[in-house]
Short mmCIF file of C-alpha atoms in Angstrom, two decimals:
data_model
loop_
_atom_site.label_atom_id
_atom_site.label_comp_id
_atom_site.label_asym_id
_atom_site.label_seq_id
_atom_site.Cartn_x
_atom_site.Cartn_y
_atom_site.Cartn_z
CA MET A 28 61.18 49.43 -42.62
CA THR A 29 62.15 52.38 -40.44
CA LEU A 30 60.57 53.09 -37.09
CA GLU A 31 58.47 55.90 -38.57
CA GLU A 32 57.32 53.71 -41.46
CA PHE A 33 56.34 50.97 -39.05
CA LYS A 34 54.36 53.36 -36.86
CA LYS A 35 52.47 54.58 -39.91
CA PHE A 36 51.85 51.00 -41.04
CA SER A 37 50.55 49.98 -37.59
CA ALA A 38 48.21 52.95 -37.45
CA GLU A 39 46.67 51.92 -40.78
CA VAL A 40 45.98 48.28 -39.81
CA PRO A 41 42.46 48.03 -38.36
CA GLY A 42 42.25 46.85 -34.78
CA VAL A 43 45.99 46.48 -34.11
CA MET A 44 46.22 49.21 -31.50
CA GLY A 45 43.10 47.98 -29.75
CA ILE A 46 44.52 44.47 -29.49
CA LYS A 47 47.82 45.78 -28.15
CA GLU A 48 46.15 47.95 -25.58
CA ASP A 49 44.13 44.96 -24.41
CA VAL A 50 47.31 42.90 -24.01
CA LEU A 51 49.03 45.77 -22.17
CA ASN A 52 46.03 46.09 -19.86
CA ARG A 53 46.25 42.39 -19.03
CA ARG A 54 49.98 42.78 -18.44
CA SER A 55 49.29 45.57 -15.95
CA GLU A 56 46.82 43.28 -14.18
CA VAL A 57 49.56 40.65 -13.93
CA ARG A 58 51.87 43.28 -12.39
CA GLU A 59 49.31 44.16 -9.73
CA ARG A 60 48.81 40.50 -8.86
CA LEU A 61 52.57 39.91 -8.63
CA TYR A 62 52.95 42.81 -6.22
CA LYS A 63 50.69 40.86 -3.84
CA GLU A 64 51.83 37.35 -4.80
CA PRO A 65 55.39 37.46 -6.17
CA ASP A 66 56.50 34.39 -8.09
CA LEU A 67 60.24 33.64 -7.89
CA ARG A 68 61.43 32.40 -11.29
CA HIS A 69 65.03 33.66 -11.57
CA LEU A 70 67.58 33.74 -8.75
CA PHE A 71 70.90 35.37 -9.63
CA PHE A 72 74.14 34.40 -7.92
CA GLU A 73 76.84 37.05 -8.36
CA LEU A 74 79.76 34.68 -7.78
CA THR A 75 82.42 37.37 -7.90
CA LEU A 76 83.11 40.99 -8.78
CA SER A 77 86.46 39.95 -10.25
CA CYS A 78 86.73 40.18 -14.02
CA ASN A 79 89.49 39.79 -16.59
CA GLU A 80 87.94 42.56 -18.67
CA HIS A 81 87.42 46.20 -17.73
CA CYS A 82 84.32 47.34 -19.62
CA PHE A 83 83.85 51.10 -19.73
CA HIS A 84 80.10 50.69 -19.20
CA CYS A 85 80.21 48.15 -16.34
CA GLY A 86 77.40 48.77 -13.88
CA SER A 87 79.15 46.81 -11.12
CA HIS A 88 82.62 48.42 -11.34
CA CYS A 89 84.20 44.97 -11.71
CA ALA A 90 88.00 44.61 -11.70
CA LEU A 91 90.54 41.81 -11.77
CA ASP A 92 91.36 42.12 -8.07
CA ALA A 93 87.75 42.56 -6.90
CA PRO A 94 86.44 40.27 -4.15
CA THR A 95 85.02 36.81 -4.68
CA GLY A 96 81.54 36.05 -3.43
CA LEU A 97 80.17 33.56 -0.94
CA SER A 98 81.62 30.15 -0.13
CA VAL A 99 80.52 26.97 -1.87
CA GLU A 100 78.99 25.84 1.42
CA LYS A 101 76.92 29.02 1.75
CA TYR A 102 75.57 28.71 -1.78
CA GLY A 103 74.64 25.14 -0.90
CA GLU A 104 72.72 26.32 2.17
CA ILE A 105 70.83 28.89 0.08
CA LEU A 106 69.94 26.29 -2.55
CA ASP A 107 68.65 23.93 0.14
CA GLU A 108 66.55 26.71 1.65
CA VAL A 109 65.11 27.65 -1.74
CA ALA A 110 64.33 24.00 -2.52
CA ALA A 111 62.51 23.69 0.80
CA ASN A 112 60.40 26.84 0.42
CA PHE A 113 59.83 27.23 -3.33
CA ASP A 114 59.13 25.00 -6.33
CA LYS A 115 62.67 24.52 -7.62
CA LYS A 116 61.40 23.14 -10.94
CA ARG A 117 60.11 26.63 -11.72
CA ILE A 118 63.32 28.43 -10.71
CA GLN A 119 66.35 29.13 -12.89
CA ILE A 120 69.63 29.82 -11.09
CA CYS A 121 71.44 32.53 -13.05
CA ILE A 122 75.21 32.50 -12.59
CA THR A 123 77.01 35.78 -13.19
CA GLY A 124 79.80 38.09 -12.02
CA GLY A 125 82.21 39.73 -12.78
CA GLU A 126 83.41 36.82 -14.82
CA PRO A 127 82.11 33.84 -12.85
CA MET A 128 84.57 31.37 -14.36
CA LEU A 129 87.46 33.16 -12.68
CA ARG A 130 86.50 31.44 -9.43
CA LYS A 131 88.73 28.42 -8.83
CA ASP A 132 85.72 26.62 -7.33
CA PHE A 133 83.38 27.63 -10.18
CA PHE A 134 82.67 24.05 -11.29
CA ASP A 135 82.13 23.00 -7.67
CA ILE A 136 79.37 25.59 -7.40
CA VAL A 137 77.60 24.95 -10.71
CA GLY A 138 78.00 21.20 -10.30
CA MET A 139 76.26 21.50 -6.94
CA VAL A 140 73.46 23.57 -8.49
CA HIS A 141 72.92 20.77 -11.02
CA GLU A 142 73.15 17.98 -8.45
CA LYS A 143 70.52 19.68 -6.29
CA GLY A 144 68.10 19.62 -9.21
CA PHE A 145 68.04 23.25 -10.31
CA GLY A 146 68.18 24.40 -13.90
CA TRP A 147 70.85 27.02 -14.44
CA GLY A 148 72.30 29.42 -16.97
CA MET A 149 75.19 31.86 -17.06
CA THR A 150 76.25 35.30 -18.22
CA SER A 151 79.90 35.31 -19.28
CA ASN A 152 82.46 37.03 -21.50
CA ALA A 153 83.35 33.49 -22.73
CA THR A 154 87.09 34.19 -22.79
CA LEU A 155 87.72 31.22 -20.48
CA ILE A 156 85.50 28.73 -22.32
CA THR A 157 88.06 26.34 -23.75
CA LYS A 158 86.95 23.07 -25.36
CA GLU A 159 87.53 21.34 -22.03
CA ASN A 160 85.50 23.93 -20.12
CA ALA A 161 82.67 23.73 -22.66
CA ARG A 162 82.55 19.99 -22.09
CA ARG A 163 82.51 20.49 -18.32
CA LEU A 164 79.67 23.03 -18.62
CA LYS A 165 77.73 20.36 -20.48
CA GLU A 166 78.45 17.80 -17.75
CA CYS A 167 77.31 20.28 -15.08
CA GLY A 168 73.95 20.74 -16.80
CA MET A 169 74.20 24.34 -18.02
CA GLY A 170 71.11 25.09 -20.08
CA THR A 171 71.58 28.65 -21.31
CA ILE A 172 74.32 31.22 -21.69
CA SER A 173 74.52 34.86 -22.72
CA VAL A 174 77.90 36.00 -24.06
CA SER A 175 78.91 39.65 -24.42
CA ILE A 176 80.11 40.83 -27.85
CA ASP A 177 80.17 44.63 -27.96
CA GLY A 178 81.29 45.40 -31.49
CA LEU A 179 83.70 44.30 -34.17
CA ARG A 180 87.11 43.02 -33.07
CA ASP A 181 88.95 46.30 -32.40
CA THR A 182 85.91 48.02 -30.92
CA HIS A 183 85.06 45.10 -28.66
CA ASP A 184 88.62 44.85 -27.35
CA ALA A 185 88.92 48.60 -26.77
CA GLN A 186 85.57 48.99 -25.03
CA ARG A 187 85.98 45.88 -22.89
CA GLY A 188 89.60 46.54 -22.01
CA LEU A 189 91.15 43.23 -23.06
CA LYS A 190 93.39 42.86 -26.10
CA GLY A 191 92.37 39.68 -27.89
CA GLY A 192 89.11 39.48 -25.95
CA TYR A 193 86.99 39.35 -29.11
CA ASP A 194 88.84 36.35 -30.52
CA LEU A 195 88.77 34.56 -27.17
CA ALA A 196 85.02 35.17 -26.83
CA MET A 197 84.30 33.96 -30.36
CA ARG A 198 86.40 30.88 -29.69
CA GLY A 199 84.41 30.27 -26.52
CA ILE A 200 81.10 30.59 -28.35
CA GLN A 201 82.21 28.13 -31.02
CA ASN A 202 83.35 25.67 -28.36
CA LEU A 203 79.85 25.85 -26.87
CA ILE A 204 78.25 25.38 -30.30
CA ASP A 205 80.42 22.34 -30.95
CA GLU A 206 79.03 20.63 -27.85
CA ASP A 207 75.57 20.83 -29.46
CA CYS A 208 73.68 20.35 -26.22
CA PHE A 209 72.69 23.70 -24.72
CA HIS A 210 69.12 24.92 -24.74
CA ALA A 211 70.03 28.46 -25.81
CA ILE A 212 73.25 30.26 -26.72
CA GLN A 213 72.72 34.00 -26.89
CA ILE A 214 74.99 36.89 -27.80
CA THR A 215 74.30 40.19 -26.02
CA THR A 216 75.55 43.49 -27.44
CA VAL A 217 75.45 46.78 -25.55
CA ILE A 218 75.01 49.57 -28.09
CA ASN A 219 76.56 52.97 -27.48
CA HIS A 220 77.05 56.16 -29.48
CA LYS A 221 80.24 54.89 -31.13
CA ASN A 222 79.63 51.21 -31.84
CA ILE A 223 76.13 51.74 -33.24
CA VAL A 224 77.71 52.30 -36.66
CA GLU A 225 78.86 48.65 -36.61
CA LEU A 226 75.39 47.14 -36.21
CA ASP A 227 75.03 46.00 -39.81
CA GLU A 228 78.52 44.50 -40.03
CA LEU A 229 78.13 42.81 -36.68
CA PHE A 230 74.79 41.38 -37.77
CA GLU A 231 76.45 39.66 -40.73
CA ILE A 232 78.90 37.97 -38.36
CA VAL A 233 76.35 37.00 -35.72
CA ASN A 234 73.79 35.80 -38.27
CA ALA A 235 76.34 33.39 -39.74
CA MET A 236 76.85 31.74 -36.34
CA ASP A 237 74.77 28.83 -35.09
CA ILE A 238 73.42 30.67 -32.05
CA ASP A 239 69.84 30.95 -30.85
CA SER A 240 69.40 34.70 -30.48
CA TRP A 241 71.09 38.08 -30.51
CA ARG A 242 70.02 40.47 -27.75
CA VAL A 243 70.68 44.11 -28.63
CA ILE A 244 70.39 46.58 -25.74
CA GLY A 245 71.26 50.22 -25.25
CA ILE A 246 73.90 51.48 -22.86
CA GLU A 247 72.38 52.67 -19.58
CA PRO A 248 73.48 55.81 -17.67
CA ILE A 249 74.66 53.83 -14.64
CA GLY A 250 77.97 52.57 -13.25
CA ARG A 251 81.13 53.41 -15.19
CA ALA A 252 79.09 54.64 -18.15
CA LEU A 253 78.46 57.84 -16.21
CA ASP A 254 82.15 58.65 -16.66
CA HIS A 255 81.69 58.55 -20.46
CA PRO A 256 78.74 60.83 -21.33
CA ASP A 257 79.94 61.01 -24.95
CA MET A 258 79.18 57.29 -25.28
CA LEU A 259 75.53 57.51 -24.22
CA LEU A 260 72.91 57.12 -26.91
CA THR A 261 71.28 60.19 -28.43
CA PRO A 262 67.55 60.14 -29.25
CA GLU A 263 68.49 59.57 -32.89
CA ASP A 264 70.73 56.66 -31.88
CA GLN A 265 67.83 55.11 -29.96
CA ARG A 266 65.51 55.39 -32.94
CA ARG A 267 68.18 53.93 -35.20
CA MET A 268 68.74 50.96 -32.87
CA PHE A 269 65.05 50.14 -32.61
CA SER A 270 64.57 50.50 -36.35
CA PHE A 271 67.39 47.99 -36.83
CA ILE A 272 65.87 45.47 -34.39
CA LEU A 273 62.43 45.91 -35.91
CA GLU A 274 63.73 45.39 -39.44
CA LYS A 275 65.52 42.15 -38.54
CA ARG A 276 62.59 40.74 -36.56
CA ARG A 277 60.13 41.49 -39.35
CA ALA A 278 62.43 39.46 -41.58
CA GLY A 279 62.05 36.56 -39.15
CA LEU A 280 65.54 36.83 -37.68
CA PRO A 281 66.27 36.09 -33.97
CA VAL A 282 67.21 39.61 -32.91
CA GLU A 283 65.56 41.07 -29.83
CA TYR A 284 65.65 43.97 -27.43
CA GLY A 285 66.23 43.36 -23.72
CA CYS A 286 63.67 43.44 -20.92
CA SER A 287 64.16 47.11 -20.00
CA HIS A 288 61.78 50.03 -20.47
CA PHE A 289 58.29 50.69 -21.73
CA LEU A 290 58.60 51.38 -25.46
CA GLY A 291 55.15 52.65 -26.44
CA THR A 292 52.31 50.83 -28.14
CA ASP A 293 54.00 50.73 -31.56
CA LEU A 294 57.10 48.83 -30.42
CA GLU A 295 55.81 46.80 -27.47
CA GLY A 296 55.47 43.20 -28.60
CA ASN A 297 57.39 43.87 -31.82
CA VAL A 298 61.03 44.26 -30.78
CA ARG A 299 60.84 41.54 -28.10
CA ASN A 300 58.53 38.62 -27.48
CA ARG A 301 56.75 40.11 -24.48
CA MET A 302 55.25 43.32 -23.21
CA PHE A 303 57.13 45.40 -20.67
CA LEU A 304 57.09 44.43 -17.01
CA CYS A 305 60.09 45.01 -14.77
CA ASN A 306 60.81 41.59 -13.25
CA ALA A 307 62.83 42.90 -10.30
CA GLY A 308 61.36 41.68 -7.03
CA VAL A 309 58.34 39.99 -8.59
CA PHE A 310 59.93 37.28 -10.76
CA THR A 311 63.62 37.97 -10.05
CA ALA A 312 65.87 38.17 -7.01
CA SER A 313 69.65 38.50 -6.83
CA ILE A 314 72.29 37.70 -4.23
CA ARG A 315 75.28 39.96 -4.61
CA ALA A 316 78.87 38.87 -4.03
CA ASP A 317 78.74 40.24 -0.47
CA GLY A 318 75.54 38.32 0.31
CA SER A 319 73.19 41.32 0.09
CA VAL A 320 69.85 40.71 -1.56
CA THR A 321 68.19 42.85 -4.20
CA GLY A 322 65.82 42.46 -7.12
CA CYS A 323 68.14 42.71 -10.12
CA LEU A 324 71.92 42.98 -10.27
CA ASP A 325 71.68 45.92 -12.68
CA ILE A 326 70.04 47.98 -9.92
CA MET A 327 72.53 50.22 -8.17
CA PRO A 328 72.81 49.15 -4.50
CA GLY A 329 71.45 51.52 -1.88
CA PRO A 330 69.11 51.70 1.11
CA GLU A 331 66.09 51.65 -1.20
CA THR A 332 67.19 48.53 -3.08
CA ILE A 333 69.05 46.26 -0.63
CA PHE A 334 66.79 44.39 1.79
CA GLY A 335 69.01 42.15 3.86
CA ASN A 336 71.96 39.78 3.68
CA VAL A 337 71.94 35.99 3.47
CA MET A 338 75.00 35.83 5.71
CA ASN A 339 72.76 36.48 8.71
CA GLU A 340 69.18 36.39 7.42
CA SER A 341 66.87 34.00 5.62
CA PHE A 342 66.58 34.55 1.86
CA THR A 343 62.99 33.32 2.04
CA ASP A 344 62.10 35.93 4.66
CA ILE A 345 63.76 38.68 2.64
CA TRP A 346 61.88 37.64 -0.52
CA ASN A 347 58.53 37.26 1.16
CA ASN A 348 58.59 40.32 3.41
CA ARG A 349 61.22 42.90 2.47
CA PHE A 350 60.89 43.84 -1.21
CA GLU A 351 58.60 46.84 -0.69
CA THR A 352 60.34 49.07 -3.27
CA PHE A 353 59.86 46.51 -6.02
CA ARG A 354 56.21 45.79 -5.30
CA LYS A 355 54.63 49.13 -6.01
CA HIS A 356 54.71 51.55 -8.91
CA LEU A 357 57.87 53.59 -9.24
CA SER A 358 55.61 56.29 -10.65
CA GLU A 359 54.36 56.95 -7.10
CA ARG A 360 57.74 58.60 -6.49
CA ASN A 361 57.54 61.04 -9.40
CA LYS A 362 54.71 63.47 -10.23
CA ASP A 363 55.36 63.51 -13.98
CA CYS A 364 55.29 59.72 -14.11
CA SER A 365 52.18 59.40 -11.96
CA GLU A 366 50.27 61.81 -14.21
CA CYS A 367 51.50 60.31 -17.50
CA GLU A 368 48.86 58.81 -19.80
CA TYR A 369 51.02 55.67 -20.13
CA GLU A 370 51.46 55.15 -16.37
CA LYS A 371 49.23 52.07 -16.22
CA TRP A 372 51.49 50.24 -18.67
CA CYS A 373 54.86 51.70 -17.68
CA ALA A 374 54.46 52.08 -13.89
CA GLY A 375 57.49 54.35 -13.82
CA GLY A 376 59.82 52.17 -15.90
CA ALA A 377 62.64 49.80 -15.02
CA HIS A 378 64.04 49.74 -11.48
CA HIS A 379 67.65 49.54 -12.65
CA SER A 380 67.42 52.87 -14.45
CA PHE A 381 65.62 54.79 -11.72
CA ASP A 382 67.34 57.48 -9.69
CA TYR A 383 66.22 56.77 -6.12
CA VAL A 384 67.97 59.87 -4.78
CA ASN A 385 66.13 62.33 -7.01
CA ASN A 386 63.13 60.07 -7.60
CA LYS A 387 63.11 60.16 -11.38
CA PRO A 388 63.72 57.73 -14.24
CA LEU A 389 67.13 58.03 -15.88
CA ILE A 390 65.65 56.88 -19.18
CA CYS A 391 62.17 57.54 -20.57
CA PHE A 392 61.29 56.84 -24.19
CA LYS A 393 58.23 59.07 -24.28
CA ASP A 394 58.87 61.79 -26.92
CA ILE A 395 61.78 59.71 -28.28
CA LEU A 396 59.99 56.60 -29.54
CA PHE A 397 56.35 57.55 -28.98
#
């Protein structure tokens, strides 16, 4: 079923739109409550900006010789502070980079996270996940992992800048599967104008693997991607991608879109398991490799989005008192957004794709999807 066919189908089913609008209204009420009473659920540790791949779309401009993050001791201090001031049973520590496993003390850090009683997961390119490392990840209590696969073999290697990277990543995924102990193994694919033609072939490969979900997301006009405008998705590409996700989900297959962007009443709740709400600063906080604190690591750092540094300030104080940008509608910064009929549900969109210099969203799906 194409996107247009689905929209027609939804319009013909009595009461569907009314139910969705009611759910979206409740979601907007949750947003307003979180602005006043934020609820920390995910805390990201950017362990390093060093990476053994060189992805053309990297939002963090990672490189092999990029700096490592904080010391093991400092991460321990932060974990102790969080445990003292928050309910650690409700918080997931999210380990990321760069490629976090490049750190020589990687297992010291994640082992400490586990020993201090936090649940944790990781984002990785999986190229370093040997059988031995998969076993050690199990011993250190890793619950979830998201692994990047950005196309078929040649495309993946070319776009991620590492010859043999695809085979190494697939080996890593299989090593994780063989341990048969992780709560969720996810593959994430960033779709661009060139690799979108490989969606169907890639699905056949991913669907044959014993993973828990496949997250399909569109390339964002941030970071290095801005140097490759020919790789950004066209409106037709966007519609094609969402039609693909919709088709697979309606067949009961574990394909989903990411957390970004308000998608309109037809697609909200149908291409992912939840309605849109940008988690930055209300459910999610991130500590960058240099110790600076923001809402989400996909958000470009700047005076509007960095609120302090754990090297000389309390994370708890920053979270409780400094996240002003993330606790009000982005639409307040843009007249078109503030006057839009969907403003109550969208609130100006995702923080990571907002241009804080010109005060406008970099991506809006109105007139593309709805």
